[in-house]
Amino acid sequence: MGANLSDAAGAFCCRRSPGGPQDILARLTGQWLSERLGQPFLIDNRPGAGTNIAAEAVVRAPADGHTLLMIGAANAINATLYEKLNFNFIRDVAPVAGITRQTSVMEVHPSVPATTVPEFIAFARANPGKLNMASAGNGTPPHIAGELFKMMTGIDMLHVPYRGGAPALTDLLGGQVHVMFDSMASSIEYIRAGKLRALAVTTTTRSEALPDIPTVADFVPGYEASAFFGIGAPKSTPAEIVERLNKEINATLADPKMKLRLADFGGTVLRGSSADFGKLIADETEKWAKVVKFSGARPD
């Protein structure tokens, strides 16, 4: 059973190119499945429209198990972010298996006079609208993670969208912007070098990669904004194909070497049934719909 892993070509959800974390994860997954199933898996990067081009390509593909989608948090966000789509993600994509949850980091330029989340909130309240929050673009996971923080704390920050995560991180390092909710994979070396200050991680538990850094939820109860990735297929894909792929993906995720490989990206394994992954997608879609509506976010 060969397959064509179609994803959104890179890190997070806008204007992607091959080589980013999501592209690398798709290639790793394809390699794992190739080895276990004895069939080649090709990666077809489809950048554009905040991952919607890739998603629609899979929705319209034959439901024969030969075309799969690398699903990410952007898909859950886009269900509300875009007023008109040619598909309904939850209805038209069959969940196959989760792969990983990835930790993001609330990080600031060292010039920001805050070393903890409470100090940051206090400074923001004392200086409304003076803090600039960078993101990879309007409606991207880093943007919406920041909007959730604003919604739950009541602080005011100016959102500065960039055309991708790399230029946003460059300006954060240069002090042109003050704060960013960025992927750990992109930022951890700058944090370790002291070029950025990590205030907290966005998962509900601490990260093994940064064990001394608290969670946002330690100070803002209920906050959680991790990214997730997994595999989906066209909605009418036969159940036996979905079950076989789920079994093979879960077997791979149980391998300690794969756990370590995912940890390199700041991720933890996301094992479970296809139904478990479907529930996660539905829950995330509902969660981020509230934040998108609160923020008034619109796609670029």
Tab-separated table of C-alpha atoms in Angstrom:
chain	number	residue	atom	x	y	z
A	1	MET	CA	0.000	0.000	0.000
A	2	GLY	CA	1.851	3.075	-1.206
A	3	ALA	CA	0.840	6.567	-0.232
A	4	ASN	CA	1.473	10.179	-1.026
A	5	LEU	CA	1.867	12.169	2.193
A	6	SER	CA	0.518	15.602	1.301
A	7	ASP	CA	1.200	18.301	3.904
A	8	ALA	CA	1.381	22.057	4.175
A	9	ALA	CA	5.090	22.217	3.599
A	10	GLY	CA	6.858	23.431	6.681
A	11	ALA	CA	6.585	25.021	10.109
A	12	PHE	CA	3.173	26.253	11.313
A	13	CYS	CA	0.649	27.289	8.645
A	14	CYS	CA	1.467	30.162	6.291
A	15	ARG	CA	3.689	30.599	3.231
A	16	ARG	CA	5.679	27.480	3.871
A	17	SER	CA	8.551	25.926	2.029
A	18	PRO	CA	10.135	22.477	2.342
A	19	GLY	CA	12.537	22.019	5.236
A	20	GLY	CA	10.495	23.256	8.178
A	21	PRO	CA	9.454	21.110	11.161
A	22	GLN	CA	6.172	19.931	9.637
A	23	ASP	CA	7.875	18.989	6.370
A	24	ILE	CA	10.582	17.136	8.301
A	25	LEU	CA	7.941	15.364	10.402
A	26	ALA	CA	6.099	14.300	7.246
A	27	ARG	CA	9.322	12.885	5.828
A	28	LEU	CA	10.089	11.023	9.046
A	29	THR	CA	6.582	9.575	9.099
A	30	GLY	CA	6.844	8.562	5.460
A	31	GLN	CA	10.188	6.878	6.141
A	32	TRP	CA	8.765	4.999	9.143
A	33	LEU	CA	5.767	3.751	7.167
A	34	SER	CA	7.913	2.845	4.168
A	35	GLU	CA	10.077	0.645	6.369
A	36	ARG	CA	7.126	-1.009	8.110
A	37	LEU	CA	4.912	-1.499	5.049
A	38	GLY	CA	7.556	-2.047	2.392
A	39	GLN	CA	6.048	0.605	0.132
A	40	PRO	CA	7.394	4.014	-0.917
A	41	PHE	CA	5.879	7.165	0.546
A	42	LEU	CA	6.393	10.421	-1.336
A	43	ILE	CA	6.091	13.897	0.182
A	44	ASP	CA	4.048	16.368	-1.854
A	45	ASN	CA	4.421	19.854	-0.383
A	46	ARG	CA	1.424	22.066	-1.144
A	47	PRO	CA	2.069	25.518	0.364
A	48	GLY	CA	-0.457	28.324	0.336
A	49	ALA	CA	-3.731	29.553	1.860
A	50	GLY	CA	-2.661	28.691	5.385
A	51	THR	CA	-2.571	24.890	4.730
A	52	ASN	CA	-5.974	24.896	3.001
A	53	ILE	CA	-4.558	24.042	-0.437
A	54	ALA	CA	-2.982	20.878	0.964
A	55	ALA	CA	-6.123	19.956	2.907
A	56	GLU	CA	-8.406	20.412	-0.096
A	57	ALA	CA	-6.082	18.320	-2.279
A	58	VAL	CA	-6.530	15.419	0.130
A	59	VAL	CA	-10.273	15.980	0.525
A	60	ARG	CA	-10.658	15.704	-3.275
A	61	ALA	CA	-8.305	12.717	-3.634
A	62	PRO	CA	-9.518	9.133	-4.151
A	63	ALA	CA	-10.282	7.474	-0.813
A	64	ASP	CA	-7.962	4.536	-1.446
A	65	GLY	CA	-5.273	5.044	1.183
A	66	HIS	CA	-2.782	6.404	-1.336
A	67	THR	CA	-3.144	10.070	-0.387
A	68	LEU	CA	-2.765	11.198	3.226
A	69	LEU	CA	-2.605	14.555	4.966
A	70	MET	CA	-0.185	15.772	7.612
A	71	ILE	CA	-2.679	17.428	9.954
A	72	GLY	CA	-1.651	20.251	12.268
A	73	ALA	CA	-3.128	22.828	14.615
A	74	ALA	CA	-3.565	25.209	11.685
A	75	ASN	CA	-6.316	22.979	10.314
A	76	ALA	CA	-8.284	23.332	13.547
A	77	ILE	CA	-7.777	27.111	13.564
A	78	ASN	CA	-8.692	27.545	9.896
A	79	ALA	CA	-12.154	26.076	10.391
A	80	THR	CA	-13.135	29.388	12.012
A	81	LEU	CA	-10.455	31.729	10.667
A	82	TYR	CA	-11.668	31.364	7.067
A	83	GLU	CA	-15.280	32.367	6.505
A	84	LYS	CA	-15.630	30.322	3.324
A	85	LEU	CA	-13.822	27.066	2.610
A	86	ASN	CA	-14.592	24.524	-0.088
A	87	PHE	CA	-14.608	21.749	2.493
A	88	ASN	CA	-15.496	21.022	6.094
A	89	PHE	CA	-12.360	19.692	7.745
A	90	ILE	CA	-13.999	17.588	10.444
A	91	ARG	CA	-16.586	16.182	8.025
A	92	ASP	CA	-14.331	15.605	5.013
A	93	VAL	CA	-11.090	14.280	6.543
A	94	ALA	CA	-10.910	10.930	8.323
A	95	PRO	CA	-8.543	10.955	11.314
A	96	VAL	CA	-5.952	8.187	11.125
A	97	ALA	CA	-3.513	8.679	14.012
A	98	GLY	CA	-1.878	11.319	16.126
A	99	ILE	CA	1.900	11.629	16.049
A	100	THR	CA	3.086	14.347	18.401
A	101	ARG	CA	2.222	17.315	20.560
A	102	GLN	CA	4.833	20.038	20.363
A	103	THR	CA	5.678	22.509	23.059
A	104	SER	CA	5.896	26.201	22.314
A	105	VAL	CA	7.666	28.776	24.448
A	106	MET	CA	6.535	32.170	25.653
A	107	GLU	CA	9.781	34.050	25.135
A	108	VAL	CA	10.874	37.662	25.324
A	109	HIS	CA	13.808	39.752	24.229
A	110	PRO	CA	16.193	40.294	27.179
A	111	SER	CA	15.376	44.002	27.171
A	112	VAL	CA	11.863	43.272	28.445
A	113	PRO	CA	11.886	43.890	32.216
A	114	ALA	CA	10.184	40.630	33.153
A	115	THR	CA	11.655	37.303	34.195
A	116	THR	CA	8.376	35.569	35.043
A	117	VAL	CA	4.877	35.418	33.601
A	118	PRO	CA	3.377	37.420	36.515
A	119	GLU	CA	6.018	40.137	36.022
A	120	PHE	CA	5.235	40.212	32.305
A	121	ILE	CA	1.503	40.566	32.966
A	122	ALA	CA	2.132	43.352	35.484
A	123	PHE	CA	4.407	45.191	33.040
A	124	ALA	CA	1.873	44.826	30.225
A	125	ARG	CA	-0.918	46.188	32.398
A	126	ALA	CA	1.239	49.139	33.394
A	127	ASN	CA	2.101	49.784	29.737
A	128	PRO	CA	-1.031	48.964	27.712
A	129	GLY	CA	-0.417	48.648	23.974
A	130	LYS	CA	3.333	49.215	24.267
A	131	LEU	CA	4.376	45.593	23.969
A	132	ASN	CA	4.658	44.120	20.483
A	133	MET	CA	3.831	40.446	19.984
A	134	ALA	CA	5.383	38.810	16.924
A	135	SER	CA	3.915	35.869	15.044
A	136	ALA	CA	4.420	33.902	11.843
A	137	GLY	CA	1.332	35.587	10.372
A	138	ASN	CA	-2.323	36.323	11.001
A	139	GLY	CA	-4.141	33.245	12.222
A	140	THR	CA	-1.041	31.092	12.643
A	141	PRO	CA	-0.675	28.990	15.802
A	142	PRO	CA	1.842	31.423	17.390
A	143	HIS	CA	-0.606	34.289	16.798
A	144	ILE	CA	-3.599	32.432	18.227
A	145	ALA	CA	-1.561	31.186	21.201
A	146	GLY	CA	-0.771	34.807	21.998
A	147	GLU	CA	-4.396	35.817	21.553
A	148	LEU	CA	-5.428	33.105	24.007
A	149	PHE	CA	-2.957	34.559	26.496
A	150	LYS	CA	-4.401	38.035	25.966
A	151	MET	CA	-7.948	36.718	26.326
A	152	MET	CA	-7.207	34.903	29.584
A	153	THR	CA	-5.139	37.666	31.199
A	154	GLY	CA	-6.918	40.760	29.895
A	155	ILE	CA	-3.681	42.432	28.801
A	156	ASP	CA	-3.212	44.499	25.648
A	157	MET	CA	-0.398	43.747	23.197
A	158	LEU	CA	0.040	44.876	19.610
A	159	HIS	CA	0.159	41.945	17.235
A	160	VAL	CA	2.885	42.195	14.577
A	161	PRO	CA	2.400	39.508	11.894
A	162	TYR	CA	5.328	38.400	9.736
A	163	ARG	CA	5.537	36.342	6.587
A	164	GLY	CA	6.715	33.260	8.417
A	165	GLY	CA	8.309	32.297	11.694
A	166	ALA	CA	11.920	32.943	10.661
A	167	PRO	CA	11.613	36.718	10.085
A	168	ALA	CA	9.527	37.053	13.250
A	169	LEU	CA	12.224	35.307	15.263
A	170	THR	CA	14.915	37.454	13.639
A	171	ASP	CA	13.197	40.648	14.757
A	172	LEU	CA	12.605	39.243	18.238
A	173	LEU	CA	16.320	38.503	18.519
A	174	GLY	CA	17.034	42.052	17.348
A	175	GLY	CA	14.649	43.617	19.860
A	176	GLN	CA	12.322	45.104	17.220
A	177	VAL	CA	9.484	43.147	18.887
A	178	HIS	CA	9.156	42.070	22.493
A	179	VAL	CA	7.450	38.704	22.858
A	180	MET	CA	6.594	35.633	20.835
A	181	PHE	CA	4.892	32.288	21.425
A	182	ASP	CA	7.275	30.271	19.287
A	183	SER	CA	7.997	26.603	18.723
A	184	MET	CA	10.650	25.184	20.995
A	185	ALA	CA	12.405	23.641	18.002
A	186	SER	CA	13.015	27.106	16.529
A	187	SER	CA	13.990	28.878	19.731
A	188	ILE	CA	15.665	26.525	22.162
A	189	GLU	CA	19.249	27.223	21.095
A	190	TYR	CA	18.706	30.980	21.401
A	191	ILE	CA	17.224	30.446	24.857
A	192	ARG	CA	20.165	28.327	25.943
A	193	ALA	CA	22.575	30.960	24.603
A	194	GLY	CA	20.827	33.724	26.556
A	195	LYS	CA	19.749	35.594	23.427
A	196	LEU	CA	16.093	35.089	24.369
A	197	ARG	CA	14.477	34.699	27.781
A	198	ALA	CA	11.954	31.887	28.191
A	199	LEU	CA	9.191	32.813	30.606
A	200	ALA	CA	7.124	29.642	30.295
A	201	VAL	CA	6.217	26.714	28.089
A	202	THR	CA	2.715	26.483	26.672
A	203	THR	CA	1.927	22.872	27.575
A	204	THR	CA	0.322	21.925	30.880
A	205	THR	CA	3.449	20.075	31.982
A	206	ARG	CA	7.085	21.134	31.911
A	207	SER	CA	9.295	20.186	29.017
A	208	GLU	CA	12.170	17.765	29.462
A	209	ALA	CA	14.194	19.989	27.137
A	210	LEU	CA	13.754	23.019	29.442
A	211	PRO	CA	12.993	21.439	32.825
A	212	ASP	CA	13.585	24.613	34.834
A	213	ILE	CA	11.032	26.644	32.859
A	214	PRO	CA	7.498	26.683	34.349
A	215	THR	CA	4.285	26.392	32.366
A	216	VAL	CA	2.042	29.327	31.521
A	217	ALA	CA	-0.731	27.403	33.288
A	218	ASP	CA	1.222	27.664	36.559
A	219	PHE	CA	0.231	31.335	36.554
A	220	VAL	CA	-2.750	31.429	34.166
A	221	PRO	CA	-4.842	28.407	35.164
A	222	GLY	CA	-6.271	26.524	32.212
A	223	TYR	CA	-3.911	27.937	29.601
A	224	GLU	CA	-2.675	25.394	27.035
A	225	ALA	CA	-1.503	26.096	23.508
A	226	SER	CA	0.600	23.235	22.223
A	227	ALA	CA	0.680	22.328	18.559
A	228	PHE	CA	-0.331	18.863	17.454
A	229	PHE	CA	0.396	16.791	14.372
A	230	GLY	CA	-1.057	13.610	12.970
A	231	ILE	CA	-2.250	11.883	9.839
A	232	GLY	CA	-5.613	12.101	8.075
A	233	ALA	CA	-7.143	10.651	4.933
A	234	PRO	CA	-10.129	11.341	2.641
A	235	LYS	CA	-13.369	10.722	4.556
A	236	SER	CA	-14.420	7.509	2.762
A	237	THR	CA	-11.093	5.715	3.128
A	238	PRO	CA	-11.857	2.066	4.030
A	239	ALA	CA	-11.768	1.348	7.751
A	240	GLU	CA	-9.277	-1.485	7.325
A	241	ILE	CA	-6.764	0.905	5.704
A	242	VAL	CA	-7.220	3.480	8.470
A	243	GLU	CA	-6.799	0.782	11.117
A	244	ARG	CA	-3.657	-0.605	9.487
A	245	LEU	CA	-2.039	2.808	9.254
A	246	ASN	CA	-3.031	3.599	12.838
A	247	LYS	CA	-1.499	0.340	14.047
A	248	GLU	CA	1.782	0.945	12.221
A	249	ILE	CA	2.076	4.575	13.353
A	250	ASN	CA	1.413	3.644	16.984
A	251	ALA	CA	3.956	0.826	16.813
A	252	THR	CA	6.555	3.258	15.531
A	253	LEU	CA	5.757	5.806	18.241
A	254	ALA	CA	6.384	3.129	20.873
A	255	ASP	CA	10.013	2.850	19.752
A	256	PRO	CA	12.283	4.713	22.233
A	257	LYS	CA	14.405	5.971	19.326
A	258	MET	CA	11.374	7.621	17.763
A	259	LYS	CA	10.434	9.202	21.077
A	260	LEU	CA	13.901	10.725	21.281
A	261	ARG	CA	13.683	11.909	17.678
A	262	LEU	CA	10.398	13.669	18.354
A	263	ALA	CA	11.859	15.155	21.537
A	264	ASP	CA	14.424	16.902	19.321
A	265	PHE	CA	11.495	18.948	18.014
A	266	GLY	CA	10.201	19.677	21.513
A	267	GLY	CA	7.510	17.051	21.086
A	268	THR	CA	5.961	14.158	22.956
A	269	VAL	CA	4.310	11.168	21.330
A	270	LEU	CA	0.570	11.265	20.705
A	271	ARG	CA	-0.519	7.633	20.607
A	272	GLY	CA	-4.086	6.391	20.439
A	273	SER	CA	-6.883	5.188	18.197
A	274	SER	CA	-8.193	7.014	15.154
A	275	ALA	CA	-11.247	7.916	17.260
A	276	ASP	CA	-8.962	9.426	19.907
A	277	PHE	CA	-7.305	11.575	17.273
A	278	GLY	CA	-10.679	12.581	15.860
A	279	LYS	CA	-11.813	13.751	19.295
A	280	LEU	CA	-8.619	15.773	19.699
A	281	ILE	CA	-9.212	17.495	16.360
A	282	ALA	CA	-12.824	18.291	17.294
A	283	ASP	CA	-11.846	19.595	20.733
A	284	GLU	CA	-9.059	21.766	19.319
A	285	THR	CA	-11.354	23.146	16.606
A	286	GLU	CA	-13.926	24.154	19.229
A	287	LYS	CA	-11.272	25.633	21.518
A	288	TRP	CA	-9.589	27.769	18.874
A	289	ALA	CA	-12.912	28.933	17.414
A	290	LYS	CA	-13.517	30.864	20.630
A	291	VAL	CA	-10.097	32.510	20.458
A	292	VAL	CA	-10.374	33.408	16.770
A	293	LYS	CA	-13.762	35.031	17.380
A	294	PHE	CA	-12.474	36.879	20.450
A	295	SER	CA	-9.464	38.248	18.627
A	296	GLY	CA	-11.199	39.083	15.375
A	297	ALA	CA	-8.307	37.429	13.541
A	298	ARG	CA	-8.495	37.277	9.764
A	299	PRO	CA	-6.212	35.484	7.310
A	300	ASP	CA	-3.560	37.482	5.424
